[in-house]
mmCIF file of C-alpha atoms in Angstrom:
data_model
loop_
_atom_site.group_PDB
_atom_site.id
_atom_site.type_symbol
_atom_site.label_atom_id
_atom_site.label_comp_id
_atom_site.label_asym_id
_atom_site.label_seq_id
_atom_site.Cartn_x
_atom_site.Cartn_y
_atom_site.Cartn_z
ATOM 1 C CA UNK P 1 28.470 161.242 173.380
ATOM 2 C CA UNK P 2 26.348 162.520 170.467
ATOM 3 C CA UNK P 3 28.782 165.345 169.813
ATOM 4 C CA UNK P 4 31.745 162.964 169.679
ATOM 5 C CA UNK P 5 29.937 160.737 167.169
ATOM 6 C CA UNK P 6 28.951 163.791 165.070
ATOM 7 C CA UNK P 7 32.529 165.090 165.261
ATOM 8 C CA UNK P 8 33.983 161.701 164.160
ATOM 9 C CA UNK P 9 31.430 161.437 161.353
ATOM 10 C CA UNK P 10 32.353 164.938 160.159
ATOM 11 C CA UNK P 11 36.074 164.061 160.179
ATOM 12 C CA UNK P 12 35.430 160.855 158.184
ATOM 13 C CA UNK P 13 33.416 162.781 155.583
ATOM 14 C CA UNK P 14 36.133 165.448 155.260
ATOM 15 C CA UNK P 15 38.915 162.856 154.892
ATOM 16 C CA UNK P 16 36.934 160.832 152.377
ATOM 17 C CA UNK P 17 36.083 163.930 150.316
ATOM 18 C CA UNK P 18 39.640 165.239 150.341
ATOM 19 C CA UNK P 19 41.017 161.860 149.231
ATOM 20 C CA UNK P 20 38.627 161.735 146.292
ATOM 21 C CA UNK P 21 39.715 165.153 145.086
ATOM 22 C CA UNK P 22 43.425 164.537 145.572
ATOM 23 C CA UNK P 23 43.789 161.597 143.158
ATOM 24 C CA UNK P 24 46.369 162.476 140.524
ATOM 25 C CA UNK P 25 45.055 162.521 136.968
ATOM 26 C CA UNK P 26 47.750 160.161 135.717
ATOM 27 C CA UNK P 27 46.892 157.471 138.275
ATOM 28 C CA UNK P 28 44.159 155.733 136.317
ATOM 29 C CA UNK P 29 43.672 152.015 136.308
ATOM 30 C CA UNK P 30 43.911 150.126 133.012
ATOM 31 C CA UNK P 31 40.098 149.860 133.091
ATOM 32 C CA UNK P 32 39.751 153.658 133.134
ATOM 33 C CA UNK P 33 42.350 154.073 130.396
ATOM 34 C CA UNK P 34 40.636 151.586 128.131
ATOM 35 C CA UNK P 35 40.926 147.926 127.309
ATOM 36 C CA UNK P 36 43.997 148.212 125.104
ATOM 37 C CA UNK P 37 46.703 148.415 127.763
ATOM 38 C CA UNK P 38 49.399 145.778 127.280
ATOM 39 C CA UNK P 39 52.107 145.322 129.824
ATOM 40 C CA UNK P 40 54.345 142.478 128.711
ATOM 41 C CA UNK P 41 56.682 141.342 126.034
ATOM 42 C CA UNK P 42 55.540 140.731 122.445
ATOM 43 C CA UNK P 43 54.660 137.161 121.505
ATOM 44 C CA UNK P 44 56.862 137.312 118.387
ATOM 45 C CA UNK P 45 59.915 139.234 117.164
ATOM 46 C CA UNK P 46 58.938 139.413 113.486
ATOM 47 C CA UNK P 47 59.801 141.328 110.327
ATOM 48 C CA UNK P 48 56.954 139.979 108.148
ATOM 49 C CA UNK P 49 53.386 138.778 108.662
ATOM 50 C CA UNK P 50 51.360 136.782 106.162
ATOM 51 C CA UNK P 51 47.609 136.759 106.548
ATOM 52 C CA UNK P 52 45.699 133.675 105.412
ATOM 53 C CA UNK P 53 41.913 133.888 105.176
ATOM 54 C CA UNK P 54 39.250 131.369 104.258
ATOM 55 C CA UNK P 55 35.538 132.076 103.804
ATOM 56 C CA UNK P 56 34.457 128.496 104.477
ATOM 57 C CA UNK P 57 30.761 128.140 105.272
ATOM 58 C CA UNK P 58 29.993 127.232 108.880
ATOM 59 C CA UNK P 59 27.974 124.126 107.924
ATOM 60 C CA UNK P 60 30.774 122.827 105.699
ATOM 61 C CA UNK P 61 33.324 123.463 108.452
ATOM 62 C CA UNK P 62 31.185 121.609 110.995
ATOM 63 C CA UNK P 63 30.834 118.646 108.625
ATOM 64 C CA UNK P 64 34.615 118.340 108.280
ATOM 65 C CA UNK P 65 34.697 116.223 111.422
ATOM 66 C CA UNK P 66 32.408 113.712 109.701
ATOM 67 C CA UNK P 67 34.548 113.739 106.543
ATOM 68 C CA UNK P 68 37.983 113.530 108.128
ATOM 69 C CA UNK P 69 38.291 109.800 107.447
ATOM 70 C CA UNK P 70 37.391 110.164 103.763
ATOM 71 C CA UNK P 71 40.617 111.651 102.433
ATOM 72 C CA UNK P 72 43.912 113.204 103.460
ATOM 73 C CA UNK P 73 42.686 116.597 102.183
ATOM 74 C CA UNK P 74 39.553 116.452 104.369
ATOM 75 C CA UNK P 75 41.673 115.506 107.397
ATOM 76 C CA UNK P 76 44.045 118.383 106.641
ATOM 77 C CA UNK P 77 41.113 120.814 106.303
ATOM 78 C CA UNK P 78 39.743 119.627 109.632
ATOM 79 C CA UNK P 79 43.109 120.001 111.392
ATOM 80 C CA UNK P 80 43.711 123.513 110.068
ATOM 81 C CA UNK P 81 40.188 124.975 110.202
ATOM 82 C CA UNK P 82 38.550 123.307 113.207
ATOM 83 C CA UNK P 83 41.217 121.332 115.034
ATOM 84 C CA UNK P 84 44.245 122.209 117.085
ATOM 85 C CA UNK P 85 47.445 122.652 115.097
ATOM 86 C CA UNK P 86 50.250 120.783 116.807
ATOM 87 C CA UNK P 87 52.567 120.122 113.894
ATOM 88 C CA UNK P 88 55.849 121.897 113.409
ATOM 89 C CA UNK P 89 54.909 125.174 111.724
ATOM 90 C CA UNK P 90 58.525 126.177 111.115
ATOM 91 C CA UNK P 91 58.539 124.667 107.648
ATOM 92 C CA UNK P 92 56.890 125.670 104.413
ATOM 93 C CA UNK P 93 54.559 122.657 104.536
ATOM 94 C CA UNK P 94 52.338 124.566 106.973
ATOM 95 C CA UNK P 95 51.776 127.487 104.603
ATOM 96 C CA UNK P 96 51.577 125.178 101.577
ATOM 97 C CA UNK P 97 48.857 123.222 103.391
ATOM 98 C CA UNK P 98 46.929 126.431 104.114
ATOM 99 C CA UNK P 99 46.882 127.221 100.384
ATOM 100 C CA UNK P 100 46.012 123.607 99.546
ATOM 101 C CA UNK P 101 42.833 123.716 101.679
ATOM 102 C CA UNK P 102 41.623 127.031 100.276
ATOM 103 C CA UNK P 103 43.189 129.825 102.297
ATOM 104 C CA UNK P 104 44.146 133.011 100.431
ATOM 105 C CA UNK P 105 47.450 134.657 101.325
ATOM 106 C CA UNK P 106 47.978 138.393 101.740
ATOM 107 C CA UNK P 107 51.073 140.134 103.102
ATOM 108 C CA UNK P 108 50.431 142.549 105.961
ATOM 109 C CA UNK P 109 52.003 145.948 105.311
ATOM 110 C CA UNK P 110 54.723 147.092 107.708
ATOM 111 C CA UNK P 111 52.646 150.133 108.696
ATOM 112 C CA UNK P 112 50.371 147.732 110.626
ATOM 113 C CA UNK P 113 53.199 145.923 112.447
ATOM 114 C CA UNK P 114 53.111 148.191 115.503
ATOM 115 C CA UNK P 115 49.383 147.627 116.019
ATOM 116 C CA UNK P 116 49.808 143.876 115.568
ATOM 117 C CA UNK P 117 52.744 143.816 117.997
ATOM 118 C CA UNK P 118 50.672 145.696 120.549
ATOM 119 C CA UNK P 119 47.798 143.212 120.232
ATOM 120 C CA UNK P 120 50.046 140.141 120.294
ATOM 121 C CA UNK P 121 51.825 141.015 123.544
ATOM 122 C CA UNK P 122 51.498 139.723 127.076
ATOM 123 C CA UNK P 123 48.876 141.533 129.094
ATOM 124 C CA UNK P 124 47.309 141.592 132.494
ATOM 125 C CA UNK P 125 43.914 139.978 132.840
ATOM 126 C CA UNK P 126 41.040 142.096 131.641
ATOM 127 C CA UNK P 127 37.416 141.504 130.794
ATOM 128 C CA UNK P 128 36.902 139.190 127.861
ATOM 129 C CA UNK P 129 33.872 137.931 126.027
ATOM 130 C CA UNK P 130 33.914 134.293 124.989
ATOM 131 C CA UNK P 131 31.208 132.276 123.317
ATOM 132 C CA UNK P 132 30.522 128.601 123.815
ATOM 133 C CA UNK P 133 30.841 127.368 120.285
ATOM 134 C CA UNK P 134 33.191 125.257 118.250
ATOM 135 C CA UNK P 135 35.810 127.599 116.779
ATOM 136 C CA UNK P 136 36.227 127.837 113.020
ATOM 137 C CA UNK P 137 39.675 129.266 112.311
ATOM 138 C CA UNK P 138 39.059 131.266 109.124
ATOM 139 C CA UNK P 139 41.847 133.768 109.856
ATOM 140 C CA UNK P 140 45.475 132.768 110.401
ATOM 141 C CA UNK P 141 48.472 135.041 110.838
ATOM 142 C CA UNK P 142 51.907 133.601 110.108
ATOM 143 C CA UNK P 143 54.772 135.522 111.699
ATOM 144 C CA UNK P 144 58.216 135.442 110.065
ATOM 145 C CA UNK P 145 61.723 136.568 110.882
ATOM 146 C CA UNK P 146 64.386 136.573 108.141
ATOM 147 C CA UNK P 147 61.938 134.723 105.828
ATOM 148 C CA UNK P 148 61.582 131.880 108.346
ATOM 149 C CA UNK P 149 58.265 131.039 110.037
ATOM 150 C CA UNK P 150 58.525 131.672 113.785
ATOM 151 C CA UNK P 151 54.887 131.488 114.856
ATOM 152 C CA UNK P 152 51.232 131.529 113.940
ATOM 153 C CA UNK P 153 47.933 132.714 115.365
ATOM 154 C CA UNK P 154 44.719 130.958 114.404
ATOM 155 C CA UNK P 155 41.732 133.221 115.066
ATOM 156 C CA UNK P 156 37.994 132.566 115.278
ATOM 157 C CA UNK P 157 36.153 135.888 115.373
ATOM 158 C CA UNK P 158 32.790 134.103 115.750
ATOM 159 C CA UNK P 159 33.737 132.510 119.088
ATOM 160 C CA UNK P 160 36.446 134.953 120.159
ATOM 161 C CA UNK P 161 38.865 132.044 120.364
ATOM 162 C CA UNK P 162 42.467 131.609 119.271
ATOM 163 C CA UNK P 163 45.353 129.219 119.076
ATOM 164 C CA UNK P 164 48.766 130.852 119.208
ATOM 165 C CA UNK P 165 51.702 128.648 118.229
ATOM 166 C CA UNK P 166 55.469 129.146 118.413
ATOM 167 C CA UNK P 167 55.971 131.503 121.336
ATOM 168 C CA UNK P 168 57.148 131.048 124.901
ATOM 169 C CA UNK P 169 55.296 134.184 125.999
ATOM 170 C CA UNK P 170 52.155 133.924 128.110
ATOM 171 C CA UNK P 171 49.317 134.079 125.568
ATOM 172 C CA UNK P 172 46.496 133.245 127.995
ATOM 173 C CA UNK P 173 45.122 136.794 128.155
ATOM 174 C CA UNK P 174 45.093 137.437 124.415
ATOM 175 C CA UNK P 175 41.627 138.296 123.173
ATOM 176 C CA UNK P 176 40.440 140.187 126.212
ATOM 177 C CA UNK P 177 39.121 143.698 126.099
ATOM 178 C CA UNK P 178 38.831 144.837 122.512
ATOM 179 C CA UNK P 179 41.637 142.688 121.048
ATOM 180 C CA UNK P 180 39.390 140.816 118.590
ATOM 181 C CA UNK P 181 37.621 143.993 117.507
ATOM 182 C CA UNK P 182 40.896 145.816 116.878
ATOM 183 C CA UNK P 183 42.442 142.834 115.061
ATOM 184 C CA UNK P 184 39.341 142.533 112.897
ATOM 185 C CA UNK P 185 39.657 146.191 111.871
ATOM 186 C CA UNK P 186 43.266 145.624 110.809
ATOM 187 C CA UNK P 187 42.576 142.393 108.893
ATOM 188 C CA UNK P 188 39.442 143.658 107.128
ATOM 189 C CA UNK P 189 41.692 145.970 105.067
ATOM 190 C CA UNK P 190 43.363 142.872 103.599
ATOM 191 C CA UNK P 191 40.362 140.564 103.088
ATOM 192 C CA UNK P 192 39.578 141.415 99.459
ATOM 193 C CA UNK P 193 42.995 142.437 98.159
ATOM 194 C CA UNK P 194 43.551 139.296 96.035
#
């Protein structure tokens, strides 16, 4: 009986070892390849991207909720910087309002479109890091096609949170892996252009 058990154990070890060595090199999971693997369709079909940034202080942003009843401008600031944007963004009022509350506009160069498309595409679920804080949307991308606004992405790099508007694609897995880090690297080139 001992020899049969030893023989079976030896066969299991040989099979297990041979399977480990026979894995093809190209058969790596998305985890092994890195966190930047996207598998789905892009969120937006765009030919221009405008980047709006605002350096609002965190304390001022947090106090906007207390000021929102004081004036229309304070309410607008709250809606755009801290709140959820639900209005129709397909008109110029959205971008005019961004400028009105202190955002600075910069056009993203076409050489960065491929990287942005890759980030703003459907993806399988990966590891993400989220913080429990109230998001302050200091960075907003406005996507355009034929000079018409088709979508927007409000980004909070402090909380790793976002609000993506104007797409029917599944945006739930945006921001996982290194999405925020990579997007930050792209946008930092445009922060001090104006």
